[in-house]
Structure formats: C-alpha cells, structure tokens
C-alpha positions as semicolon CSV with decimal commas, in nm:
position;residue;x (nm);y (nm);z (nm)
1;X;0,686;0,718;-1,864
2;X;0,382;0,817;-1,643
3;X;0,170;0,606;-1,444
4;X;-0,162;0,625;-1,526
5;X;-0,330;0,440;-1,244
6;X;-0,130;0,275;-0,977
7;X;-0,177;0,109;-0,617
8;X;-0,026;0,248;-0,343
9;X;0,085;0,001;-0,008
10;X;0,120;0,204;0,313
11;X;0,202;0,046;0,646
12;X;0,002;0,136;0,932
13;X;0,334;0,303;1,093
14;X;0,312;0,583;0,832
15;X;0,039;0,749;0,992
16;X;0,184;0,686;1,364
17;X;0,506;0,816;1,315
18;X;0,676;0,505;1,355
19;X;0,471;0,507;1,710
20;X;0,154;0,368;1,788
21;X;-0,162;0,477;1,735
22;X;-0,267;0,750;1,439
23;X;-0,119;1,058;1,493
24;X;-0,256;1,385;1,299
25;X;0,127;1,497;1,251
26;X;0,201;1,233;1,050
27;X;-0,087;1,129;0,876
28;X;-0,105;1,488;0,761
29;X;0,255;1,481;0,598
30;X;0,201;1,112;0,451
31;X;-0,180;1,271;0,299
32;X;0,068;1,608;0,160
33;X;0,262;1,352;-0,005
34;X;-0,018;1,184;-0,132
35;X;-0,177;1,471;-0,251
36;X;0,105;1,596;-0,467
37;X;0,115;1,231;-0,639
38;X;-0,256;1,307;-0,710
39;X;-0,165;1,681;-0,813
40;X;-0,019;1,472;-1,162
41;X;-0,342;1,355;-1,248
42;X;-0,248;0,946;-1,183
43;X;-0,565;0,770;-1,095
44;X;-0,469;0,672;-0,695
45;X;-0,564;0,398;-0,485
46;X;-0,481;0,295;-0,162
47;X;-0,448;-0,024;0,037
48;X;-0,329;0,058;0,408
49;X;-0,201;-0,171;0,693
50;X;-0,304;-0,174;1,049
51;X;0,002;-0,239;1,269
52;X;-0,002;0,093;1,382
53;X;-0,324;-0,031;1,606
54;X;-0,320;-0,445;1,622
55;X;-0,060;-0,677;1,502
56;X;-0,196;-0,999;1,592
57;X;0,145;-1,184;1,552
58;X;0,203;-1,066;1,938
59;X;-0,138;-0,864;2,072
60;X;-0,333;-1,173;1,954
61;X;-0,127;-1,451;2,088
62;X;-0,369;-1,659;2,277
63;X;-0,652;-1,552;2,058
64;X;-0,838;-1,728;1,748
65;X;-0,633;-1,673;1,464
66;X;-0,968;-1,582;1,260
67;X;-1,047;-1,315;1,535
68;X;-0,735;-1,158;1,602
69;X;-0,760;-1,106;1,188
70;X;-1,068;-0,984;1,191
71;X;-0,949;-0,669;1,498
72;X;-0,673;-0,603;1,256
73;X;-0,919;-0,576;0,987
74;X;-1,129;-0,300;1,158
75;X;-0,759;-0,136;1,237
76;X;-0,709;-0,100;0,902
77;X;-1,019;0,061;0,835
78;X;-0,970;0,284;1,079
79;X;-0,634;0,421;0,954
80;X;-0,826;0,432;0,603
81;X;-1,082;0,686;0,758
82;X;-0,816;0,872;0,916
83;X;-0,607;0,947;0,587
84;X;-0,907;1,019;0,400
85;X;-1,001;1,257;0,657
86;X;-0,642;1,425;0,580
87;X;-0,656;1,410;0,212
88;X;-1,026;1,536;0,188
89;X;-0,873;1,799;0,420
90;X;-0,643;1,874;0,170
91;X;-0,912;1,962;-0,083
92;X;-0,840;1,562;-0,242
93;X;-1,208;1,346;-0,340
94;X;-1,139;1,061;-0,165
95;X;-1,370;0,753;-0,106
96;X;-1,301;0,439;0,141
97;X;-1,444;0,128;0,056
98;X;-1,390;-0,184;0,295
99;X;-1,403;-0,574;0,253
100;X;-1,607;-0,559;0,585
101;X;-1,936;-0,393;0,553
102;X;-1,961;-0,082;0,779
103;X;-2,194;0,151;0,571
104;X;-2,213;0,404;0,851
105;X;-1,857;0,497;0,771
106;X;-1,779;0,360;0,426
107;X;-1,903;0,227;0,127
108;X;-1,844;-0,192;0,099
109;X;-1,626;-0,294;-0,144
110;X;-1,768;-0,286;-0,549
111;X;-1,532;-0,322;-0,776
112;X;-1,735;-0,108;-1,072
113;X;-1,737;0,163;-0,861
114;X;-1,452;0,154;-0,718
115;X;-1,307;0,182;-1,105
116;X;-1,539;0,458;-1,152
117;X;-1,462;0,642;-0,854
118;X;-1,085;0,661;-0,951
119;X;-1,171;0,776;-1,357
120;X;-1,354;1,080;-1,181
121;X;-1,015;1,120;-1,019
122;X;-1,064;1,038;-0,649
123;X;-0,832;0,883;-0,437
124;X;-0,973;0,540;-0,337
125;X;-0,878;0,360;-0,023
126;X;-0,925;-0,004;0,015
127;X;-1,004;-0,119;0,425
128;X;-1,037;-0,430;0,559
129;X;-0,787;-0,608;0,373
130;X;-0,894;-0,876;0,176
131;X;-1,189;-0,979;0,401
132;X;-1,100;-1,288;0,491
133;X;-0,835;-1,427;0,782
134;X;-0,521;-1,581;0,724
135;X;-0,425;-1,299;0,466
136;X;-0,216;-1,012;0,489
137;X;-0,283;-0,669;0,370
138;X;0,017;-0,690;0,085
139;X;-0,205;-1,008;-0,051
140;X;-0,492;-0,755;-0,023
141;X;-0,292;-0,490;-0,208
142;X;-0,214;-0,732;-0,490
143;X;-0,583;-0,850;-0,533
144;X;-0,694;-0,504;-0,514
145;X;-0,453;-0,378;-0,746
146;X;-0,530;-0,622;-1,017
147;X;-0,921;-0,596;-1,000
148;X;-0,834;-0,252;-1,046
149;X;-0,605;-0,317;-1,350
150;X;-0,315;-0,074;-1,252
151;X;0,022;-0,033;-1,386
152;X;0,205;-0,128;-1,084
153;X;0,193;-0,166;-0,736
154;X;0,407;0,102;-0,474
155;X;0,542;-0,066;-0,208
156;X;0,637;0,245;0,040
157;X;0,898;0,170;0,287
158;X;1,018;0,322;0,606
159;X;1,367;0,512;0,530
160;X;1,418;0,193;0,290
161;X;1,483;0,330;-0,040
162;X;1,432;-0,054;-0,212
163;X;1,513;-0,412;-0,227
164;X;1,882;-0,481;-0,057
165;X;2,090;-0,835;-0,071
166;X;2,079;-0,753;0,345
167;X;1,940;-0,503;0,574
168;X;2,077;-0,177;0,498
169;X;2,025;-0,032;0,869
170;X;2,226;-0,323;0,982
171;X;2,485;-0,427;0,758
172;X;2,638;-0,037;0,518
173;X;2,779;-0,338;0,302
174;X;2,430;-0,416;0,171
175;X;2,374;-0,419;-0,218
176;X;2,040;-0,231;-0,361
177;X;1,894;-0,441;-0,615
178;X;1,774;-0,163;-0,907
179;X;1,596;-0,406;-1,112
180;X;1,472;-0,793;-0,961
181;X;1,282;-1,030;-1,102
182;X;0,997;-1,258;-0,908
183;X;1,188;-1,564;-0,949
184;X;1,501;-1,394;-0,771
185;X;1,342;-1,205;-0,516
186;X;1,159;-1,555;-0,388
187;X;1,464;-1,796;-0,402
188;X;1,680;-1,547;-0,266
189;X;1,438;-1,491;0,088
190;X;1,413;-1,088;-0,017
191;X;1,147;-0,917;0,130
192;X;0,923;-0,713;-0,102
193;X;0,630;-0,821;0,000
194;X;0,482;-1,156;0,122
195;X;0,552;-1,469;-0,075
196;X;0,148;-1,509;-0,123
197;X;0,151;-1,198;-0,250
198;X;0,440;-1,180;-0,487
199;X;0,350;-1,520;-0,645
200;X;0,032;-1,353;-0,697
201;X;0,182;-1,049;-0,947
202;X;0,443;-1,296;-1,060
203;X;0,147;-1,497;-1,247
204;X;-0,041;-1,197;-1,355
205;X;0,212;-0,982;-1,438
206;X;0,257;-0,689;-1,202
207;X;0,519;-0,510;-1,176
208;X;0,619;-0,375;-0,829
209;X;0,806;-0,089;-0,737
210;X;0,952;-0,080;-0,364
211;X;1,049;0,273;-0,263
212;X;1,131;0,534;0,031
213;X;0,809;0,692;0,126
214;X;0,992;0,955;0,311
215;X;1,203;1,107;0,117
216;X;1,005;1,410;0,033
217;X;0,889;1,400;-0,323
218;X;0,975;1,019;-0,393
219;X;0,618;0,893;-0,458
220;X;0,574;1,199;-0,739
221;X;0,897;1,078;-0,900
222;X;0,799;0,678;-0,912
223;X;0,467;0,827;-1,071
224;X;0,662;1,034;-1,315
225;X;0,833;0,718;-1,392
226;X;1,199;0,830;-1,243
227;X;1,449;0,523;-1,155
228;X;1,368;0,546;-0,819
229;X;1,436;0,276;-0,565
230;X;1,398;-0,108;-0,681
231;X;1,179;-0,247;-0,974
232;X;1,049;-0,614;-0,900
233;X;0,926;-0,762;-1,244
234;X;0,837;-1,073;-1,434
C-alpha cells in the first residue's frame, strides 16, 4: 500500500546535525531525503520543531511561559524557511505557511489552500506550531495532519528505528514494538509523541508511524507502505 498524502514530524535537530543552530550540511541531506519521498508522487506536508534554536523548557526558565512559546514559535518558522530553501533548491515546489502571520516570508495559515497547494504536488510546511502557547509542535502536527485529512502521521526519529518497551541506546535488551495500539502506548508511559497529541489521533483515528529518519531511504519505504519501524493505531 502507498500513501497518498501523509504528514511528516521533523525535530528541529534534523537540520542541526544533532548540534545547534541550522546547518546547510544537514538540512541539505534531510531536504534529499525528502525529496525522494516526493519523487513517488505522495502529497507531502511538513510540521517541523524548533529545538534546534529555543527550547524553552531550559533557555526560557525565568521567562513567561506564553513568551518563551511564542520565541520557539518563530524558531520553528525559521527552520521551515530553511528546509524549503533546500527542497526548492532541489528543484521541489514547496510553500510555508505559519500559525503566526509573517507575510514577508510566508503565507499565514489557510487550510483550503494549504489542501490545494499539496493536490498541485508541493511540499507544504506548517510553522509556528499550532499558534497558541502551552502546545507542542507534535499537538501541532496532529491538528495539522487531520485538517489536512492524511493517511498517517511520520514521526521521524533520531537513529530510533520505532517504539521500544525501554531506551534502545541505553538498555540492547529493549523490545521494538512492530504494531501498538493508543491505549497501550499511553498506559504503558511510551513515548511516540505527547500524550495531548496521541489522545488527539486516538479519537480521530490516525494512525502513526514512528520511524528512523536516517537510515537512508527509510521515509521512501514507510511511503511505499514497507513494515518499517513501529505502527501506533486505534
């Protein structure tokens, strides 16, 4: 089975290198990646983190919660210019749209055309997370993948090739979980994505698929439907 349309989760570290900061190294080899899944003809979109430039967990400590939200916001949206910079590089139509309206850099957030952008085959990157404080960009790429009414959402993880019982870099004796339900994943404390967030598919529906994003190739074999790393399901 193919994926149509999916959503596609990146962490901010993907275009740092696991460093800080966006570095055109990286984000070049994460956009080649993406570029390939768009080769298939899957209608793409994108939600990107920020932690690569602001987590406010520990840089904001001190701060308003609502504004040390609101700098990781525009951190995300500045990762989402970066890799469309890359993939437009690439030769891949790609559009940013953001929850926060910046219209010098990027169009604000409609869902019609959004939807219409991606049936015209562009690659469509959602900044800015949700909009709103208090919310974390996995909540935004649940929300966004719904109101875009995609198959599944791709949760890419660093040199994590799915869901384990434990932390594979920690403990070799960890279990992968190929298959997990909602209901599991929350009782059992497993970390797909937040619980706001999984609660959220869980009620509608959407499936999740948590996978290495790099191991060359992976993302083009969860598109082609391949058993490839852990499927989180109703």
């Amino acid at each position: 089975m193919r994926y149509k349309r999916v959503l596609l989760k990146l962490s901010g570290e993907f275009l740092s290198g696991n460093g800080f900061g966006i570095q055109p190294d990286a984000t070049k080899t994460l956009a080649q990646e993406v570029a390939k899944a768009h080769a298939l003809g899957t209608q793409l979109a994108i939600v990107v983190g920020g932690g690569n430039l602001w987590r406010g967990a520990r840089q904001g400590v001190g701060m308003d919660r609502a504004t040390a939200d609101y700098i990781g916001m525009l951190g995300t949206i500045m990762n989402a210019l970066a890799l469309q910079d890359a993939l437009e590089f690439l030769g891949v139509p790609t559009r940013v749209q953001t929850a926060l309206t910046i219209q010098q850099v990027a169009e604000p957030y409609i869902r019609r055309r959004a939807l219409r952008h991606l049936e015209k085959g562009r690659v469509v990157i959602f900044g800015g997370g949700t909009g709103n404080p208090f919310v974390t960009t996995d909540t935004a790429a649940a929300l966004r993948g719904l109101e875009m009414n995609v198959e599944a959402v791709l949760m890419a993880k660093n040199k994590v090739d799915g869901v384990y019982d434990d932390d594979p870099r920690k403990n070799p004796q960890a279990r992968k979980y190929d298959t997990l339900t909602f209901h599991d994943a929350l009782v059992r404390g497993l970390q797909v994505m937040d619980g706001t967030a999984m609660t959220l598919c869980q009620e509608q529906g959407l499936s999740i698929i948590v996978f290495d994003m790099f191991k060359e190739g992976s993302l083009e074999g969860v598109i082609r439907g391949e058993p490839i790393g852990t499927l989180v399901h109703r």
